[in-house]
Short mmCIF file of C-alpha atoms in Angstrom, two decimals:
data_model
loop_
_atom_site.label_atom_id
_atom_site.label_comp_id
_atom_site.label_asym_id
_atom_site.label_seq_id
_atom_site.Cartn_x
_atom_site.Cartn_y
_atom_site.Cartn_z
CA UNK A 5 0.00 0.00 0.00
CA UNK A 6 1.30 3.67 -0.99
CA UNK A 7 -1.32 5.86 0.33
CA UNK A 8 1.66 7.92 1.63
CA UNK A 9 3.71 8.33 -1.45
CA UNK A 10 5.75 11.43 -1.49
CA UNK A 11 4.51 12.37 1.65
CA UNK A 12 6.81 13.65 4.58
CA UNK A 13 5.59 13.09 8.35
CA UNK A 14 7.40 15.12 11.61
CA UNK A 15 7.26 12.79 13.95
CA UNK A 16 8.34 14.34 17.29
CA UNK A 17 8.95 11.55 20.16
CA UNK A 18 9.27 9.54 17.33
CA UNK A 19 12.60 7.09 19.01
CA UNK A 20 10.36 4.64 20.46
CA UNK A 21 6.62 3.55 21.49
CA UNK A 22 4.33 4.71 19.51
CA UNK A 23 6.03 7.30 18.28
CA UNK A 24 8.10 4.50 16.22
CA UNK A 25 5.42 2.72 15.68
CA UNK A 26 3.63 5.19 14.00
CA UNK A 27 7.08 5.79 11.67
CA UNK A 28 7.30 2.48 10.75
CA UNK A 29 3.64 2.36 9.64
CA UNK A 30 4.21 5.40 7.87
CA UNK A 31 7.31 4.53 5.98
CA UNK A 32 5.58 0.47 5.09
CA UNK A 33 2.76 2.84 3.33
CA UNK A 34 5.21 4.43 1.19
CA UNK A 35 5.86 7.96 2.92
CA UNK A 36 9.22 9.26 4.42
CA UNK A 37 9.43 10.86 8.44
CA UNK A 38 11.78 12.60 10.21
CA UNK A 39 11.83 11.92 14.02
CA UNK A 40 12.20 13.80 17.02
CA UNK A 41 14.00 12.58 19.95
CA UNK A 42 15.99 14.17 22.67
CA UNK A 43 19.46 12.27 22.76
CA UNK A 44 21.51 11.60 19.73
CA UNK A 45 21.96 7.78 20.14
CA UNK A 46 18.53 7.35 20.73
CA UNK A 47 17.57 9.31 17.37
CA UNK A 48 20.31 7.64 15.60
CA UNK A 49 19.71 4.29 16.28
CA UNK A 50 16.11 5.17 15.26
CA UNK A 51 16.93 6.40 12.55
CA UNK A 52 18.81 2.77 11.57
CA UNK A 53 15.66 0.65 12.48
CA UNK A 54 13.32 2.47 10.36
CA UNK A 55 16.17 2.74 7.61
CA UNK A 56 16.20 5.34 4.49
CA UNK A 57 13.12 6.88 4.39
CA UNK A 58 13.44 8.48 8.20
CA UNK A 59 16.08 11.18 9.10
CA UNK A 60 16.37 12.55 12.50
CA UNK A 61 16.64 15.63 14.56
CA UNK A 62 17.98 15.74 18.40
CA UNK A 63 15.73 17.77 19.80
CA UNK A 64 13.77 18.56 23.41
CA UNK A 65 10.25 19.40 23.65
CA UNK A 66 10.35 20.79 26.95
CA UNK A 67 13.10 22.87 25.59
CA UNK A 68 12.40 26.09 23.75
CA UNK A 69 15.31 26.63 21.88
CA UNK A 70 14.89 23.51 20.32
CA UNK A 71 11.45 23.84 19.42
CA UNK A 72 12.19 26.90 18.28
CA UNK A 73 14.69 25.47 15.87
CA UNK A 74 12.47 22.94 14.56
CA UNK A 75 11.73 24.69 11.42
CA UNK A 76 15.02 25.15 9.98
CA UNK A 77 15.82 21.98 10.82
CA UNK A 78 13.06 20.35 9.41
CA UNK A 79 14.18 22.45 6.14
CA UNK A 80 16.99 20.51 6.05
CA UNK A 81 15.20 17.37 4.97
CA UNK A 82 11.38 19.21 2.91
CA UNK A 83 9.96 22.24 2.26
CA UNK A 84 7.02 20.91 3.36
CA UNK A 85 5.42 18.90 5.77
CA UNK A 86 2.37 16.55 4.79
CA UNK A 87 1.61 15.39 8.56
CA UNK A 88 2.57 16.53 11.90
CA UNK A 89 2.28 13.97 14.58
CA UNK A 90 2.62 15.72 17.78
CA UNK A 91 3.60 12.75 20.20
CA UNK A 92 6.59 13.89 22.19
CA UNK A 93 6.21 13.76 25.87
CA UNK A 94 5.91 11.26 29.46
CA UNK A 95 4.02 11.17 32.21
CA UNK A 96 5.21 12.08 35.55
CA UNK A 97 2.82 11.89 38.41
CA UNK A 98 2.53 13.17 42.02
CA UNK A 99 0.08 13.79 44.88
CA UNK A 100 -1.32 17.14 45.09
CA UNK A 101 1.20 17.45 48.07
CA UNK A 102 4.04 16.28 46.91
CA UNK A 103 4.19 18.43 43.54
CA UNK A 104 6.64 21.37 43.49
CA UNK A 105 6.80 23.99 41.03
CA UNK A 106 9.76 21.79 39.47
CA UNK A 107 7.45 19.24 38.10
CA UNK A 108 4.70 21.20 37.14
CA UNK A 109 6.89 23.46 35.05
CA UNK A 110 8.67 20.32 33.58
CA UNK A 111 5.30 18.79 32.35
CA UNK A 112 3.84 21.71 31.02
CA UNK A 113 6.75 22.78 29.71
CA UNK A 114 7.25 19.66 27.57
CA UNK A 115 3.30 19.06 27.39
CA UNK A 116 1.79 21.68 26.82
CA UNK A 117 4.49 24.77 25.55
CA UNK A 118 6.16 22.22 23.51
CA UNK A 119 3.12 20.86 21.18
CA UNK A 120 2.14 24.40 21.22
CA UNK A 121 4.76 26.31 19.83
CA UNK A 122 5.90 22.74 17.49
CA UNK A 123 2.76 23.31 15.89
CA UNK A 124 3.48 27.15 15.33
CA UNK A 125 6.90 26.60 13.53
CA UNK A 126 6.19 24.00 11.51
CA UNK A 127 2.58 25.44 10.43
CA UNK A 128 4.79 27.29 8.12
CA UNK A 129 5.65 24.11 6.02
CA UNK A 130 2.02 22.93 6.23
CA UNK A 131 -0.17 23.23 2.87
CA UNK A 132 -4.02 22.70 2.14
CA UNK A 133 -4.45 18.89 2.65
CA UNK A 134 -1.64 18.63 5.79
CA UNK A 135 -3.05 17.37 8.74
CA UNK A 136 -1.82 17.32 12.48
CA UNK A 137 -2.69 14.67 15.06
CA UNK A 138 -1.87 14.57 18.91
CA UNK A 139 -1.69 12.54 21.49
CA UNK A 140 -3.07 13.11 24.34
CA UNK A 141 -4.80 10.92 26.94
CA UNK A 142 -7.96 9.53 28.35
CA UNK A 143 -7.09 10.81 31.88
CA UNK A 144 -8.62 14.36 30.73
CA UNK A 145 -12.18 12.76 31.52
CA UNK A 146 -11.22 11.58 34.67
CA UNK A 147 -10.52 12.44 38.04
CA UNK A 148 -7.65 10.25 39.47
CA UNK A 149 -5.17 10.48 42.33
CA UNK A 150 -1.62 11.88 41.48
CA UNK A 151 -2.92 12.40 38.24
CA UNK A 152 -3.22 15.98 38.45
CA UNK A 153 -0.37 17.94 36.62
CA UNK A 154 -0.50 15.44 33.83
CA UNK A 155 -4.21 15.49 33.36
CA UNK A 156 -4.08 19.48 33.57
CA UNK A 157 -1.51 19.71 30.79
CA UNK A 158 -3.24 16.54 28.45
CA UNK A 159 -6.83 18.99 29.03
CA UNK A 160 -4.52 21.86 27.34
CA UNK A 161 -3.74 20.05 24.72
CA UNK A 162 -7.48 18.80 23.86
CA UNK A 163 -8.05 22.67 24.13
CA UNK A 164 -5.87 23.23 21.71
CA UNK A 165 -7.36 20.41 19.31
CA UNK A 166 -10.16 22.14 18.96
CA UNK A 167 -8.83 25.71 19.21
CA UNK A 168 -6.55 24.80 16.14
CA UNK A 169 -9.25 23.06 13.89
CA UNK A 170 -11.18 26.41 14.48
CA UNK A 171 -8.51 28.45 13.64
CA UNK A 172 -6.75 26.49 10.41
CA UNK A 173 -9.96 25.15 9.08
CA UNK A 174 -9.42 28.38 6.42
CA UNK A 175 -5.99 27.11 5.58
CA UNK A 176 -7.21 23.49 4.75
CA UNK A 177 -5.21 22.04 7.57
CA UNK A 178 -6.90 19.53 9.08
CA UNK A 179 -6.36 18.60 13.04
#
């Protein structure tokens, strides 16, 4: 199956789970990806597994500066992006009590900030037909223990879901 054929996937997270998974697929139906990942080995040996249709970038979601040279980066490889898989990311999860402002800036840092402002530099690259896709979680429904940071920053993300399909609906980007 081609249904991908000369189309280019970001991938950010994309070094393992489903992340990888979803690269592999991609590639098997004919398109190409470049991967996100925040060490060099990790992207690297990536980059081997899924073999010459992925190339790799080393870089940090939770870290602005690297988001913020996605774009160029992404250059390196297309002009244009066909899909945007927003995937980067972990879970972390404390009490109420035992949360400091450490781990609630780390998570929404690399949560929420980092799909966020990923989506606004690679927009750029993103033509009628593109589409992006997030993941986010299930938790956002629910109310469980130690669960709160994470579910906070995954509900920011479904806000921005629909925020974005509001807002790039004009453009023919679909989300």
């Amino acid at each position: 199956m081609q249904r991908f054929k000369d189309k280019y996937a970001l991938i950010t997270g994309g070094t393992n789970g489903m992340g990888f998974a979803t690269a592999r697929q991609f590639i098997h139906e004919g398109g190409k990806v470049i991967i996100t990942g925040r060490s060099a080995e990790t992207v690297n040996n990536a980059v081997y597994r899924l073999g010459t249709n992925a190339s790799g970038i080393v870089s940090n979601a939770g870290n602005m500066k690297d988001v913020l040279l996605l774009q160029e980066q992404v250059k390196q490889y297309s002009d244009s992006i066909d899909v945007l898989f927003v995937n980067a990311g972990y879970g972390k999860f404390a009490s109420v009590e035992a949360t400091d402002e450490a781990l609630f800036d780390e998570l929404f840092n690399t949560l929420v900030k980092g799909p966020f402002f990923t989506v606004q530099q690679i927009l750029p690259l993103m033509k009628k037909g593109s589409t992006i896709v997030f993941n986010t979680s299930m938790v956002t429904g629910m109310g469980m223990q130690n669960f709160a940071v994470y579910s906070a920053a995954k509900s920011a993300v479904q806000s921005f879901i629909k925020t974005f399909a509001a807002e790039f609906t004009e453009k023919g980007i679909l989300g």
